[in-house]
Coordinates of C-alpha atoms and ligand atoms in Angstrom, one line a residue:
X1 CA -4.5 24.5 25.5
X2 CA -5.3 21.9 22.9
X3 CA -9.0 21.1 22.4
X4 CA -8.0 17.6 21.2
X5 CA -5.1 16.4 23.3
X6 CA -2.0 15.2 21.4
X7 CA -1.9 12.4 24.1
X8 CA -3.9 10.5 21.5
X9 CA -0.7 10.0 19.5
X10 CA 0.5 7.6 22.2
X11 CA -2.1 5.1 21.1
X12 CA -0.6 5.1 17.6
X13 CA 0.4 3.2 15.5
X14 CA -2.2 0.5 16.1
X15 CA -1.0 -3.1 16.5
X16 CA -1.9 -5.8 14.0
X17 CA -4.7 -8.1 15.4
X18 CA -6.8 -10.5 13.3
X19 CA -10.4 -9.3 13.2
X20 CA -11.5 -12.8 14.2
X21 CA -9.7 -12.4 17.5
X22 CA -10.9 -8.9 18.4
X23 CA -12.5 -8.4 21.8
X24 CA -12.2 -5.7 24.4
X25 CA -8.7 -6.9 25.4
X26 CA -7.3 -7.6 22.0
X27 CA -8.2 -4.4 20.2
X28 CA -7.3 -2.4 23.3
X29 CA -5.3 0.3 21.5
X30 CA -8.2 1.1 19.2
X31 CA -10.7 1.3 22.1
X32 CA -8.2 3.3 24.2
X33 CA -7.9 5.8 21.2
X34 CA -11.6 6.3 20.7
X35 CA -12.4 6.5 24.4
X36 CA -9.7 9.2 24.7
X37 CA -11.3 11.2 21.9
X38 CA -14.8 11.0 23.4
X39 CA -13.9 11.3 27.0
X40 CA -15.6 14.7 27.5
X41 CA -18.3 15.7 30.0
X42 CA -21.3 17.3 28.2
X43 CA -24.7 18.5 29.1
X44 CA -27.9 17.7 27.2
X45 CA -30.6 20.4 27.6
X46 CA -34.1 19.1 27.0
X47 CA -37.0 21.0 25.6
X48 CA -38.3 21.8 29.1
X49 CA -35.0 23.3 30.0
X50 CA -33.9 20.4 32.3
X51 CA -30.4 19.2 32.0
X52 CA -28.8 15.8 31.9
X53 CA -25.0 15.3 32.4
X54 CA -23.4 12.9 30.1
X55 CA -20.0 11.7 29.1
X56 CA -19.7 11.3 25.4
X57 CA -17.5 8.2 26.0
X58 CA -20.7 6.3 27.0
X59 CA -22.1 6.6 23.5
X60 CA -19.0 5.9 21.3
X61 CA -19.3 2.1 21.7
X62 CA -22.4 2.2 19.5
X63 CA -20.5 4.0 16.7
X64 CA -17.6 1.6 17.1
X65 CA -19.8 -1.4 16.7
X66 CA -21.5 0.1 13.7
X67 CA -18.2 0.9 11.8
X68 CA -16.9 -2.5 12.8
X69 CA -19.9 -4.2 11.2
X70 CA -19.3 -2.1 8.0
X71 CA -15.6 -3.2 8.0
X72 CA -16.5 -6.9 8.5
X73 CA -18.8 -6.8 5.5
X74 CA -16.1 -5.2 3.4
X75 CA -13.4 -7.8 4.4
X76 CA -15.9 -10.7 3.7
X77 CA -16.6 -9.2 0.3
X78 CA -12.9 -8.9 -0.6
X79 CA -12.2 -12.5 0.6
X80 CA -15.2 -13.9 -1.3
X81 CA -14.5 -12.1 -4.6
X82 CA -10.7 -12.8 -4.4
X83 CA -11.5 -16.5 -3.8
X84 CA -13.1 -16.7 -7.2
X85 CA -9.7 -16.0 -8.8
X86 CA -7.4 -17.8 -6.4
X87 CA -8.6 -20.5 -4.0
X88 CA -5.4 -20.3 -2.0
X89 CA -5.9 -16.8 -0.6
X90 CA -5.9 -16.6 3.2
X91 CA -9.1 -15.7 5.0
X92 CA -8.5 -12.0 5.6
X93 CA -10.6 -12.1 8.8
X94 CA -7.8 -14.2 10.3
X95 CA -5.0 -11.9 9.0
X96 CA -3.6 -9.6 11.7
X97 CA -2.5 -7.0 9.1
X98 CA -6.1 -6.7 7.8
X99 CA -7.3 -6.3 11.3
X100 CA -5.1 -3.3 11.5
X101 CA -6.8 -1.8 8.4
X102 CA -10.1 -2.2 10.3
X103 CA -8.7 -0.4 13.3
X104 CA -7.7 2.6 11.2
X105 CA -11.0 2.6 9.3
X106 CA -12.9 2.6 12.6
X107 CA -10.6 5.1 14.3
X108 CA -10.9 7.6 11.4
X109 CA -14.7 7.3 11.2
X110 CA -15.1 7.7 15.0
X111 CA -12.7 10.7 15.1
X112 CA -14.5 12.5 12.2
X113 CA -17.8 11.8 13.7
X114 CA -16.7 13.6 16.9
X115 CA -15.2 16.5 15.0
X116 CA -18.4 17.0 13.1
X117 CA -20.6 16.7 16.1
X118 CA -18.6 19.2 18.1
X119 CA -18.1 21.5 15.0
X120 CA -14.4 21.5 15.6
X121 CA -13.6 21.3 11.9
X122 CA -11.7 24.1 10.1
X123 CA -13.5 23.2 6.9
X124 CA -16.5 20.8 6.8
X125 CA -16.1 20.2 3.1
X126 CA -12.5 18.8 3.5
X127 CA -13.6 16.7 6.5
X128 CA -16.5 15.2 4.5
X129 CA -14.3 14.5 1.5
X130 CA -11.9 12.5 3.6
X131 CA -14.6 10.0 4.3
X132 CA -15.5 9.8 0.6
X133 CA -11.8 9.2 -0.2
X134 CA -11.4 6.4 2.3
X135 CA -14.6 4.7 1.2
X136 CA -13.8 4.9 -2.5
X137 CA -10.2 3.6 -1.9
X138 CA -11.7 0.5 -0.2
X139 CA -14.3 0.1 -2.9
X140 CA -11.7 0.3 -5.7
X141 CA -9.5 -2.2 -3.9
X142 CA -12.4 -4.6 -3.4
X143 CA -12.7 -4.7 -7.2
X144 CA -8.9 -5.2 -7.5
X145 CA -8.2 -1.7 -8.7
X146 CA -5.1 -1.3 -6.5
X147 CA -3.3 1.5 -8.4
X148 CA -6.5 3.6 -8.4
X149 CA -7.2 2.8 -4.8
X150 CA -3.8 4.2 -4.0
X151 CA -4.3 7.3 -6.1
X152 CA -7.3 8.1 -3.9
X153 CA -5.2 7.8 -0.8
X154 CA -2.9 10.6 -2.1
X155 CA -6.1 12.8 -2.5
X156 CA -7.0 11.8 1.0
X157 CA -3.7 13.2 2.4
X158 CA -4.2 16.4 0.4
X159 CA -7.7 16.9 1.9
X160 CA -6.1 16.7 5.3
X161 CA -3.1 19.0 4.7
X162 CA -4.7 21.8 2.7
X163 CA -7.0 23.0 5.5
X164 CA -3.9 23.3 7.8
X165 CA -2.4 25.7 5.2
X166 CA -5.8 27.5 4.7
X167 CA -6.0 28.0 8.4
X168 CA -2.9 30.3 8.3
X169 CA -3.7 31.7 4.9
X170 CA -7.2 33.2 4.9
X171 CA -6.9 34.6 1.3
X172 CA -6.0 31.2 -0.1
X173 CA -9.0 29.6 1.7
X174 CA -11.3 32.3 0.4
X175 CA -10.0 31.7 -3.2
X176 CA -10.6 28.0 -2.8
X177 CA -14.2 28.5 -1.6
X178 CA -14.8 30.7 -4.6
X179 CA -13.5 28.0 -6.9
X180 CA -10.6 30.1 -8.1
X181 CA -8.1 27.6 -9.2
X182 CA -5.0 27.3 -7.1
X183 CA -2.5 24.6 -7.6
X184 CA -1.1 24.1 -4.1
X185 CA 2.1 22.1 -4.4
X186 CA 2.8 19.7 -1.6
X187 CA 6.5 18.9 -2.5
X188 CA 9.1 17.6 -0.2
X189 CA 9.4 19.3 3.2
X190 CA 12.8 20.6 2.0
X191 CA 11.4 22.4 -1.1
X192 CA 10.6 26.0 -0.4
X193 CA 7.8 26.0 -3.1
X194 CA 5.6 23.5 -1.3
X195 CA 3.1 24.0 1.5
X196 CA 4.7 21.3 3.6
X197 CA 7.8 23.5 3.8
X198 CA 5.7 26.5 4.8
X199 CA 4.0 24.6 7.6
X200 CA 7.3 23.4 8.8
X201 CA 8.9 26.9 8.8
X202 CA 5.9 28.3 10.7
X203 CA 6.3 25.5 13.2
X204 CA 2.7 24.3 12.7
X205 CA 4.1 20.8 12.0
X206 CA 7.4 19.4 13.2
X207 CA 10.1 17.8 11.1
X208 CA 9.1 14.2 11.9
X209 CA 5.6 14.8 10.6
X210 CA 6.9 16.8 7.6
X211 CA 9.2 14.0 6.6
X212 CA 6.6 11.3 7.2
X213 CA 4.2 13.2 4.9
X214 CA 6.8 13.8 2.2
X215 CA 7.9 10.1 2.1
X216 CA 4.4 8.8 2.0
X217 CA 3.2 11.4 -0.6
X218 CA 6.2 10.6 -2.8
X219 CA 5.4 6.9 -2.7
X220 CA 1.7 7.5 -3.5
X221 CA 2.6 10.0 -6.3
X222 CA 4.2 7.0 -8.2
X223 CA 0.7 5.7 -8.8
X224 CA -0.7 9.1 -9.9
X225 CA 2.2 9.6 -12.3
X226 CA 2.0 6.2 -13.8
X227 CA 5.2 4.4 -12.5
X228 CA 5.2 1.1 -14.3
X229 CA 5.4 -1.0 -11.1
X230 CA 2.0 0.1 -10.0
X231 CA 0.2 -1.0 -13.2
X232 CA -2.1 -3.9 -12.8
X233 CA -4.6 -5.7 -14.9
X234 CA -7.4 -5.5 -12.3
X235 CA -6.9 -9.2 -11.2
X236 CA -6.6 -10.2 -7.7
X237 CA -3.1 -9.9 -6.2
X238 CA -2.4 -10.7 -2.6
X239 CA 0.9 -8.9 -2.8
X240 CA -0.7 -5.7 -4.1
X241 CA -3.5 -5.9 -1.6
X242 CA -0.9 -6.1 1.2
X243 CA 0.9 -3.1 -0.3
X244 CA -2.3 -1.1 -0.3
X245 CA -3.0 -2.3 3.2
X246 CA 0.4 -0.9 4.4
X247 CA -0.1 2.5 2.7
X248 CA -3.8 2.8 3.9
X249 CA -2.7 2.3 7.5
X250 CA 0.2 4.7 7.2
X251 CA -1.9 7.4 5.5
X252 CA -4.6 7.3 8.3
X253 CA -2.0 7.1 11.0
X254 CA -0.5 10.3 9.7
X255 CA -3.8 12.0 8.9
X256 CA -5.0 11.5 12.5
X257 CA -2.0 13.6 13.7
X258 CA -2.5 16.2 10.9
X259 CA -6.2 16.7 11.5
X260 CA -5.7 17.2 15.2
X261 CA -3.0 19.8 14.5
X262 CA -5.4 21.6 12.2
X263 CA -8.2 21.6 14.8
X264 CA -6.0 22.8 17.6
X265 CA -4.6 25.6 15.5
X266 CA -8.1 26.7 14.3
X267 CA -9.5 26.7 17.9
X268 CA -6.5 28.8 19.0
X269 CA -7.3 31.4 16.4
X270 CA -11.0 31.3 17.3
X271 CA -10.2 31.8 21.0
X272 CA -8.2 35.0 20.1
X273 CA -11.4 36.4 18.5
X274 CA -14.0 35.0 20.8
X275 CA -16.4 37.9 20.4
X276 CA -16.3 37.8 16.6
X277 CA -19.2 36.1 14.8
X278 CA -17.8 33.6 12.3
X279 CA -19.8 31.2 10.2
X280 CA -18.7 27.7 11.1
X281 CA -19.1 26.6 7.5
X282 CA -17.8 29.3 5.2
X283 CA -15.9 31.5 7.7
X284 CA -17.9 34.6 6.6
X285 CA -17.6 37.3 9.3
X286 CA -19.9 40.0 8.1
X287 CA -23.3 38.7 7.2
X288 CA -24.6 36.6 10.0
X289 CA -28.2 37.3 10.8
X290 CA -30.1 36.4 13.9
X291 CA -33.1 34.5 12.7
X292 CA -34.9 34.0 16.0
X293 CA -34.4 33.8 19.7
X294 CA -35.2 30.5 21.4
X295 CA -35.8 30.3 25.1
X296 CA -35.5 27.1 27.1
X297 CA -35.7 27.5 30.8
X298 CA -33.0 29.9 31.8
X299 CA -31.0 29.5 28.6
X300 CA -31.4 31.7 25.6
X301 CA -30.2 30.5 22.2
X302 CA -29.8 32.5 19.0
X303 CA -30.6 30.9 15.8
X304 CA -28.2 32.5 13.4
X305 CA -28.2 32.2 9.7
X306 CA -25.2 32.9 7.5
X307 CA -26.4 35.0 4.5
X308 CA -23.4 33.9 2.5
X309 CA -23.8 30.1 2.6
X310 CA -27.3 29.9 4.2
X311 CA -26.2 27.5 6.9
X312 CA -28.1 27.8 10.2
X313 CA -26.3 27.7 13.5
X314 CA -27.7 27.5 17.0
X315 CA -25.6 29.7 19.3
X316 CA -25.5 30.0 23.0
X317 CA -23.6 33.2 24.0
X318 CA -20.4 32.9 22.0
X319 CA -20.4 29.1 22.2
X320 CA -21.7 26.9 19.4
X321 CA -24.3 24.3 20.4
X322 CA -26.0 21.8 18.3
X323 CA -29.7 21.1 18.1
X324 CA -30.5 17.4 17.6
X325 CA -34.1 16.1 17.2
X326 CA -34.6 12.5 18.3
X327 CA -37.7 10.3 18.4
X328 CA -38.5 8.4 21.6
X329 CA -40.0 4.9 21.7
X330 CA -43.5 6.4 21.3
X331 CA -42.5 8.3 18.1
X332 CA -42.6 11.7 19.9
X333 CA -39.8 14.0 18.7
X334 CA -37.8 15.9 21.3
X335 CA -35.2 18.5 20.7
X336 CA -31.9 18.4 22.6
X337 CA -29.2 21.0 22.6
X338 CA -25.7 19.8 23.0
X339 CA -23.2 22.2 24.6
X340 CA -19.6 22.0 23.8
X341 CA -18.2 22.1 27.3
Ligands
LIG401 ZN1 -21.5 30.7 5.9

């Protein structure tokens, strides 16, 4: 069974809607997507051992509003700076295609937030890097560095695909963690030398996704390898901005599918070895030490520490849980333990 349902793909691709028109009806496909991601029953265990049932869906609207605010600030900044070069540029807040950029920006951030909170990631470093790549691409484009903003999008796709390969090739992942240089070729899905072909042959990804990746990666590679058409003089260009917009949306649309494939494959592998202790962060299986035992009501948690990467994990039985400390209105801190299911 998939831990993140591929039903999510039915909400994709998102429709273009001007940001100025968004409301709960207009950006329905985005809200439908993030509600589906977060629609999971959970239990919060308080310090005194009492439990509260929650649905994660009830909290996601706050994250959605926060990311929407960040995007609104970005789009205002781009419009303002571009207006200094060309008074005739349209207000991007009223442009449906730029509303679509916002949907993908918010969807990716909400999805990654969920993946981190539930520790579903195969590799936290790659997951974190995708956020840096997206943010830096948007930052570069807001300064009219379109070619460079696109180069970063190619990196973004690589950060999503490599963990899928590492998930089926433990030795390659270990080498990567040890900084041993490996040039993993993406190549076309037809080229036997590339990892896309490997993933296709092992039926981890299907042909449609392999082809979509190859086409997009080839297009973005034109920037990295200096095709003349991508050169720009860092002046505002509405045409180039629209091209970046299209490639940004397509990259995240594909990355959503790829990251879900990666997570489901990783969870399948973990379920096969449910009794095995594995560090969530570096995948070390041999040096996990029990730091202390924590008792809350009837529940017993083990605080485990990985002696390889020093990360601490709170574990209930074989199930990872996450300790979150929050301050209430009186400034008193309370610990909550979030269970996965
Ligand atoms: Zn570790």
